[in-house]
PDB file of C-alpha atoms in Angstrom:
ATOM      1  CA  UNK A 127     -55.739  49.353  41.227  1.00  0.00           C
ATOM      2  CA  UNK A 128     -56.962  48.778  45.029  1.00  0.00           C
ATOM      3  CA  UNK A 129     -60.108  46.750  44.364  1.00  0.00           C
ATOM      4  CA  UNK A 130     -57.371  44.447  42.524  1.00  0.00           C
ATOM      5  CA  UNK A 131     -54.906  44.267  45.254  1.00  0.00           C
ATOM      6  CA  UNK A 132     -57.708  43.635  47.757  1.00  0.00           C
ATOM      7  CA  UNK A 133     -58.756  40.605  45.899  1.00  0.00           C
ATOM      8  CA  UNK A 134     -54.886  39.241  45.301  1.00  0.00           C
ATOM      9  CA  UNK A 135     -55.122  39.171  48.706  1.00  0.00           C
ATOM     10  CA  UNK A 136     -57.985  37.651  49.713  1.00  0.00           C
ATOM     11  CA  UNK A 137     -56.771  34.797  47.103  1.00  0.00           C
ATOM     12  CA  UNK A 138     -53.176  34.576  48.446  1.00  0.00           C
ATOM     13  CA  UNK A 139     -54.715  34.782  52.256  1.00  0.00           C
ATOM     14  CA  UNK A 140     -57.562  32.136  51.851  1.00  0.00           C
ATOM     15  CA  UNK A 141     -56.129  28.202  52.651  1.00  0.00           C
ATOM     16  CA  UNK A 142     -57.763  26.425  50.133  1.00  0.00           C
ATOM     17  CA  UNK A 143     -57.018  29.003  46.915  1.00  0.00           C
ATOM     18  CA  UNK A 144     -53.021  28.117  44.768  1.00  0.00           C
ATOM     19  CA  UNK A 145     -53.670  30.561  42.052  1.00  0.00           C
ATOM     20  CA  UNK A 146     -54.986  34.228  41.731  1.00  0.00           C
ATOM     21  CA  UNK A 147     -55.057  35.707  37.978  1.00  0.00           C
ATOM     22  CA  UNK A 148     -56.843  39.150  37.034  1.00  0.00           C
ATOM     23  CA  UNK A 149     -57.187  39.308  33.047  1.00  0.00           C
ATOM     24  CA  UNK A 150     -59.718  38.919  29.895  1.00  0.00           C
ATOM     25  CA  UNK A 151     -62.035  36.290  30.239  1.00  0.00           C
ATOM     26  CA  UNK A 152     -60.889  34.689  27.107  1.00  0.00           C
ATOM     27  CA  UNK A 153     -57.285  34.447  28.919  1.00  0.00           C
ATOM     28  CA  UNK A 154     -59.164  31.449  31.129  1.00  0.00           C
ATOM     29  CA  UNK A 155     -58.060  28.120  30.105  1.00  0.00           C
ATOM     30  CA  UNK A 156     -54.746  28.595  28.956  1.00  0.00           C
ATOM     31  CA  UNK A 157     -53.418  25.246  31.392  1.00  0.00           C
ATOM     32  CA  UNK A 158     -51.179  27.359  33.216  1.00  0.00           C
ATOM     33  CA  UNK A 159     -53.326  28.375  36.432  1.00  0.00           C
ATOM     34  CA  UNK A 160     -52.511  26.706  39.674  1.00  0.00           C
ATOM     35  CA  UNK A 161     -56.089  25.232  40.603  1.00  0.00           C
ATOM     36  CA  UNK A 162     -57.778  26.146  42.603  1.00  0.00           C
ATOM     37  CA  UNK A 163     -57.608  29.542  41.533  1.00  0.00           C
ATOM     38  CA  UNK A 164     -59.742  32.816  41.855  1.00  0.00           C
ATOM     39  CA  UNK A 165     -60.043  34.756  38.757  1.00  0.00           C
ATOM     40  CA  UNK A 166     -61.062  38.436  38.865  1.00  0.00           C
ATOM     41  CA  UNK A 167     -62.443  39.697  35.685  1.00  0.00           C
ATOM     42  CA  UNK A 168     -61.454  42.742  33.425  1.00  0.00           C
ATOM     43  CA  UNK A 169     -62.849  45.131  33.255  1.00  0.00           C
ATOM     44  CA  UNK A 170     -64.051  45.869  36.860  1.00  0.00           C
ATOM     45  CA  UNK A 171     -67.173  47.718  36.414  1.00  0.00           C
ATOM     46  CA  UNK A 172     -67.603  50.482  38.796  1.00  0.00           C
ATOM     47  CA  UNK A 173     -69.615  53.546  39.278  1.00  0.00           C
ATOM     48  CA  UNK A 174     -69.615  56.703  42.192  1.00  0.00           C
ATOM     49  CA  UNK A 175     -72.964  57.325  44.131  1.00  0.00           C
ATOM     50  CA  UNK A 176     -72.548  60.104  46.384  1.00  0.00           C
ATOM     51  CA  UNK A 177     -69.478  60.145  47.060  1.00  0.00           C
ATOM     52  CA  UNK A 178     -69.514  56.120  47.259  1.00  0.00           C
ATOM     53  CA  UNK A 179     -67.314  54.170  44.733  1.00  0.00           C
ATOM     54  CA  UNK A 180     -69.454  50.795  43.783  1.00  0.00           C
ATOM     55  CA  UNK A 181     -67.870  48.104  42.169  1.00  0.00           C
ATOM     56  CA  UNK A 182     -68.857  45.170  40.051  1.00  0.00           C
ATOM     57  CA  UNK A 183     -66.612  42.309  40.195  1.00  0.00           C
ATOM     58  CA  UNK A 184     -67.090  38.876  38.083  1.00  0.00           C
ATOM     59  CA  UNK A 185     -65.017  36.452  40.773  1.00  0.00           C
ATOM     60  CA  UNK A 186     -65.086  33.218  39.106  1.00  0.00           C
ATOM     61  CA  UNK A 187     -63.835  30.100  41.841  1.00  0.00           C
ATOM     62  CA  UNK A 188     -62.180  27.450  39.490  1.00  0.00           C
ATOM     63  CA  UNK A 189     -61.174  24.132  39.837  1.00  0.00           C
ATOM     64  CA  UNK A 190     -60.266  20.796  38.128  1.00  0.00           C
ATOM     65  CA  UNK A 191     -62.373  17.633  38.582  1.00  0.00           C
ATOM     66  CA  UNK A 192     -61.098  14.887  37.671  1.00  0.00           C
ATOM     67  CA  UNK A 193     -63.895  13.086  36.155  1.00  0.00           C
ATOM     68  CA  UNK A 194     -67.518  14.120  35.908  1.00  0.00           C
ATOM     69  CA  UNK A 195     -68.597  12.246  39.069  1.00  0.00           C
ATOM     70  CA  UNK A 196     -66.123  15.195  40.543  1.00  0.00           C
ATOM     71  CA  UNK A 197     -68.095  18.101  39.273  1.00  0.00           C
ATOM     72  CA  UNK A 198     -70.321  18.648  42.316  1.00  0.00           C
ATOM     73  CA  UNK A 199     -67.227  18.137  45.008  1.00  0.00           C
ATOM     74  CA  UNK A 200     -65.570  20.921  42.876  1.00  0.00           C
ATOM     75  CA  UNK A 201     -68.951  23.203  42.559  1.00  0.00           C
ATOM     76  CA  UNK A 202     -69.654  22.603  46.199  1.00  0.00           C
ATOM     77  CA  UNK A 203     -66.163  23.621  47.196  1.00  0.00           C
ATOM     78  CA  UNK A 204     -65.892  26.845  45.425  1.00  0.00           C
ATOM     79  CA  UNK A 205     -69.162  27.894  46.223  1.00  0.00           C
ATOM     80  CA  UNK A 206     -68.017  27.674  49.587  1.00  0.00           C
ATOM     81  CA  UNK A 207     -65.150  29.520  48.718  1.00  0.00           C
ATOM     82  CA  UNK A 208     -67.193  32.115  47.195  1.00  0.00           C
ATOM     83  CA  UNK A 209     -69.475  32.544  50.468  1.00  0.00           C
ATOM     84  CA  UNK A 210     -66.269  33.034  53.024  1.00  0.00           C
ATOM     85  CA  UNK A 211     -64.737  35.492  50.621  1.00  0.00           C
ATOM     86  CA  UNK A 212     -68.471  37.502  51.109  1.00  0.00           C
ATOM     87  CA  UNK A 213     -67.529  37.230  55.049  1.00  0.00           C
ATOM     88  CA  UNK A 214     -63.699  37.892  54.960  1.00  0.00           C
ATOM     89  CA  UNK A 215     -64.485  41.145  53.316  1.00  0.00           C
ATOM     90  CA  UNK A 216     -66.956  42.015  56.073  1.00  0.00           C
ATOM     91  CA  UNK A 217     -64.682  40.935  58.734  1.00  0.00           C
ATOM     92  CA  UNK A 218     -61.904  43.454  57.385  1.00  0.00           C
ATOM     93  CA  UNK A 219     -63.940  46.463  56.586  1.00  0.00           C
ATOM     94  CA  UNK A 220     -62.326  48.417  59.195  1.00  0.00           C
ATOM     95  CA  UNK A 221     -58.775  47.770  57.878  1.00  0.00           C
ATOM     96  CA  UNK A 222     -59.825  47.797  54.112  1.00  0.00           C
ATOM     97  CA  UNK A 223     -63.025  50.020  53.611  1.00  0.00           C
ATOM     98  CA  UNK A 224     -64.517  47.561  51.288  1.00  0.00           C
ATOM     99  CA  UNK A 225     -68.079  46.614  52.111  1.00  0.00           C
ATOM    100  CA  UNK A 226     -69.471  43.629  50.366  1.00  0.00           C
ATOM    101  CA  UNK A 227     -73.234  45.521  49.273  1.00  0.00           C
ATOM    102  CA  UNK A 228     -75.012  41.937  47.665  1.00  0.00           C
ATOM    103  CA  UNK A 229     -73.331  39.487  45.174  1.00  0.00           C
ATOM    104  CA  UNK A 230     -74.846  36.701  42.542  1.00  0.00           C
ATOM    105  CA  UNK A 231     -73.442  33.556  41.555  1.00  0.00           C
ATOM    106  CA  UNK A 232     -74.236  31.259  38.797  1.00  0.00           C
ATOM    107  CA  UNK A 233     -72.517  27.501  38.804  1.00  0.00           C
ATOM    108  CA  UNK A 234     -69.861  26.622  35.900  1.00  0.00           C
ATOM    109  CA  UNK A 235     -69.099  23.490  34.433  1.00  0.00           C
ATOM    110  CA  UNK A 236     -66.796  22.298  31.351  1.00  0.00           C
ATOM    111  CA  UNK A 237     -65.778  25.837  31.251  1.00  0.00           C
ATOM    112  CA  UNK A 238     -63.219  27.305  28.891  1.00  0.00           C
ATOM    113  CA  UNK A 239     -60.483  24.661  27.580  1.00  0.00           C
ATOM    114  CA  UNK A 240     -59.387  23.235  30.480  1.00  0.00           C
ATOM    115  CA  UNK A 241     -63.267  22.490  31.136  1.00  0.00           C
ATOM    116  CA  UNK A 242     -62.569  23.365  35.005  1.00  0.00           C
ATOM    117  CA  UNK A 243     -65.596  23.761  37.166  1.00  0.00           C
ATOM    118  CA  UNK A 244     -66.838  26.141  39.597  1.00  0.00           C
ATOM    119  CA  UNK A 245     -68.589  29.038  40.268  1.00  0.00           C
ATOM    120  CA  UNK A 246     -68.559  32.619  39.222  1.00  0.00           C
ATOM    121  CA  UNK A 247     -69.529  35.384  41.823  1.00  0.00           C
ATOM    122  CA  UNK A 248     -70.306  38.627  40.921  1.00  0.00           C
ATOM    123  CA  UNK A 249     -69.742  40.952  43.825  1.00  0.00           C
ATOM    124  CA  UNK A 250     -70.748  44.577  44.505  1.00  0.00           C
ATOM    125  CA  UNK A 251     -68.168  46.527  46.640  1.00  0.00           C
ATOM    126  CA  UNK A 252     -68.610  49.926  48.214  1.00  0.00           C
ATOM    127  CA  UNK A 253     -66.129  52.094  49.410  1.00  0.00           C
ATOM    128  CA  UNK A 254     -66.249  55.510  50.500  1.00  0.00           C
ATOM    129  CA  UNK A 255     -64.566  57.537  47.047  1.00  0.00           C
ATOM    130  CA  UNK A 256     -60.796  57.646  48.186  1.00  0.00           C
ATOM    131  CA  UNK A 257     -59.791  60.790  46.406  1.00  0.00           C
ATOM    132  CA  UNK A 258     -57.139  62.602  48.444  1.00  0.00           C
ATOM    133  CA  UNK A 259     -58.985  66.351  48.549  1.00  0.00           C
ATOM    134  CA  UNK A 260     -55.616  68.033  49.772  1.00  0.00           C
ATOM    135  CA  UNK A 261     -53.605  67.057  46.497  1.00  0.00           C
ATOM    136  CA  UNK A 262     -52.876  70.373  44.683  1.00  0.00           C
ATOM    137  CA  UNK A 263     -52.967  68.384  41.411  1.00  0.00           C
ATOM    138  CA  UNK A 264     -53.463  70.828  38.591  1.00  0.00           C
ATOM    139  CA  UNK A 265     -51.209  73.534  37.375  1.00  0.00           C
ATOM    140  CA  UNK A 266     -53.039  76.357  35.262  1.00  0.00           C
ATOM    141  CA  UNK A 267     -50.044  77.365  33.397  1.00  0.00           C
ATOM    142  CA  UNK A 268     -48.710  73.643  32.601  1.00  0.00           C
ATOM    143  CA  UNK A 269     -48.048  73.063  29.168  1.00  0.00           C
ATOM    144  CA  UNK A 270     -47.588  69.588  27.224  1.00  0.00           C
ATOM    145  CA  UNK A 271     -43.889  69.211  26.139  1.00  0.00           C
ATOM    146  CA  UNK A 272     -43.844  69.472  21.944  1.00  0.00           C
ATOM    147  CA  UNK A 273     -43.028  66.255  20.158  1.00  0.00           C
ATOM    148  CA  UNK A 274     -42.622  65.934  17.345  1.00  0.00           C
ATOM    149  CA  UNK A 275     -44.809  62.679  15.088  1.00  0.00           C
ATOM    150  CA  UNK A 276     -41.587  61.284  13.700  1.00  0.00           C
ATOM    151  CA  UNK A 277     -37.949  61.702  14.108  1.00  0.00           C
ATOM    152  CA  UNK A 278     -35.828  63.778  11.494  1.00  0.00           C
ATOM    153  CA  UNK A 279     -33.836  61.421   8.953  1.00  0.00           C
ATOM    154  CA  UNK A 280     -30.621  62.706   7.245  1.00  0.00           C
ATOM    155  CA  UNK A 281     -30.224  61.576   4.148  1.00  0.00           C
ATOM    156  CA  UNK A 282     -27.976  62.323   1.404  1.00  0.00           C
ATOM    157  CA  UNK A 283     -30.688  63.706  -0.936  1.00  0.00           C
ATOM    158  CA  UNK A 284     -31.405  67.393  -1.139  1.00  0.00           C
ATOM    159  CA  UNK A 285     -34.820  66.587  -1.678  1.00  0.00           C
ATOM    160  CA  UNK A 286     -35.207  64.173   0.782  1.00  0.00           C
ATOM    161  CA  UNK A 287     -35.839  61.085  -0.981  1.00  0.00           C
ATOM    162  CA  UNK A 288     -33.695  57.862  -0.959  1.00  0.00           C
ATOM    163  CA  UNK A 289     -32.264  56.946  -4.608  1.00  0.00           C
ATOM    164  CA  UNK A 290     -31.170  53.524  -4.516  1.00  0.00           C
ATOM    165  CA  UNK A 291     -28.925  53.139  -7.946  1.00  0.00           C
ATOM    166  CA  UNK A 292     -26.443  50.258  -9.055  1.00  0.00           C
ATOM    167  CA  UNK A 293     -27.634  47.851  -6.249  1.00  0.00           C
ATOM    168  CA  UNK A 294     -27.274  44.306  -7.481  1.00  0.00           C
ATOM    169  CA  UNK A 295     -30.227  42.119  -7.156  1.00  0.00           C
ATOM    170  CA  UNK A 296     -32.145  45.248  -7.719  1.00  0.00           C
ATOM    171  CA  UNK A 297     -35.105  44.965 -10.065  1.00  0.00           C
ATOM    172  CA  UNK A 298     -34.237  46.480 -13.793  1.00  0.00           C
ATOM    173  CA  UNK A 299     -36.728  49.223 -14.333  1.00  0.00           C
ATOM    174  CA  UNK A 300     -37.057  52.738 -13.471  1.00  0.00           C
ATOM    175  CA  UNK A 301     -39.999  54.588 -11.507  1.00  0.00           C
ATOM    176  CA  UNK A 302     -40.162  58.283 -11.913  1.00  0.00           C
ATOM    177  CA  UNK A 303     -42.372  59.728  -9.283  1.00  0.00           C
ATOM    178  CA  UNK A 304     -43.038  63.709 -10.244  1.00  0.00           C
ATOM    179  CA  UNK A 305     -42.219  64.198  -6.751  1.00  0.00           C
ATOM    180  CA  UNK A 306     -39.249  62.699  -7.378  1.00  0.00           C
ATOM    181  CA  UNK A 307     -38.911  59.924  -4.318  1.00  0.00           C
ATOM    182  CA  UNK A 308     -37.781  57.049  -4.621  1.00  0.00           C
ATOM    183  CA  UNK A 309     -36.134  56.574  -7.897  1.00  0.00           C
ATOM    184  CA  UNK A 310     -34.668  52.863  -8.908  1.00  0.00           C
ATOM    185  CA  UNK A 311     -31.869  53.500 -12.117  1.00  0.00           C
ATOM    186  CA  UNK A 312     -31.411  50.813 -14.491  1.00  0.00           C
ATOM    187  CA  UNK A 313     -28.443  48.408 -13.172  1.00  0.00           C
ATOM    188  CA  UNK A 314     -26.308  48.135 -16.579  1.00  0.00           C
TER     189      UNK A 314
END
């Protein structure tokens, strides 16, 4: 997806970022995350506006303190993170087409396992609806290949059923089935 791409790179780009994961919130924690370390929340919320695509994106700016004296430093830091992100994707809207159209941001502390802190952005990016109009994608006359549920099974059974008869370790008792499947014999 673009709108993830653009933010890998913004992450990857930016001098003060190590790590750049897009998942499930509840995937946060795990201790494997290079800190700092953007992390760009799915599902990307998004809607089209005439002709506009508008996205929602819950950016959280993580890091690890090392004691709680560290909090702030770590706070401070990624909500300075999260304020040149807002002006790289200005600076680049000529090269990108993302426009940064407001964003929120709400401070984290002892969050998830790893109780890193931070803060989470939520930004709204526009973008004029990329849709290539020329595409001749649709066929009228295409038709979905036939599959079929499950595979064919040979077996040795006329009726298709598997008999299983003088296997030792078997149980000793016999099922009848009026449909006759699956029919254990007495081992004697």
């Amino acid at each position: 997806m673009q709108i993830v791409n653009f933010f890998y790179e913004l992450a990857r780009q930016h001098k003060q970022i190590n790590g750049f994961f897009y998942g499930k919130a509840y995937e946060k924690g795990a201790a494997n995350e290079a800190h700092p370390l953007i992390w760009l929340d799915d599902p990307i919320y998004g809607q089209n506006v005439n002709q506009t695509l508008s996205y929602t994106c819950n950016v959280d700016i993580l890091g690890i303190p090392e004691d709680d004296e560290d909090v702030l430093d770590v706070q401070t830091a990624a909500f300075n993170v999260g304020l040149t992100l807002a002006e790289k994707i200005k600076q680049v809207y000529q090269s990108t087409g993302f426009k940064v159209d407001g964003f929120t941001f709400v401070s984290l502390r002892d969050y998830y396992d790893n109780n890193a802190a931070g803060y989470r952005f939520t930004y709204t990016i526009v973008q004029a609806n990329p849709v290539n109009r020329c595409n001749d994608d649709f066929d009228p006359s295409k038709q979905f290949l036939k599959i079929d549920a499950l595979p064919d099974f040979k077996v040795e059974n006329p009726d298709g059923c598997a008999i299983f008869s003088e296997k030792t370790g078997l149980p000793n008792f016999k099922i009848t089935n009026p449909d006759g499947c699956a029919i254990f014999k007495d081992n004697e």
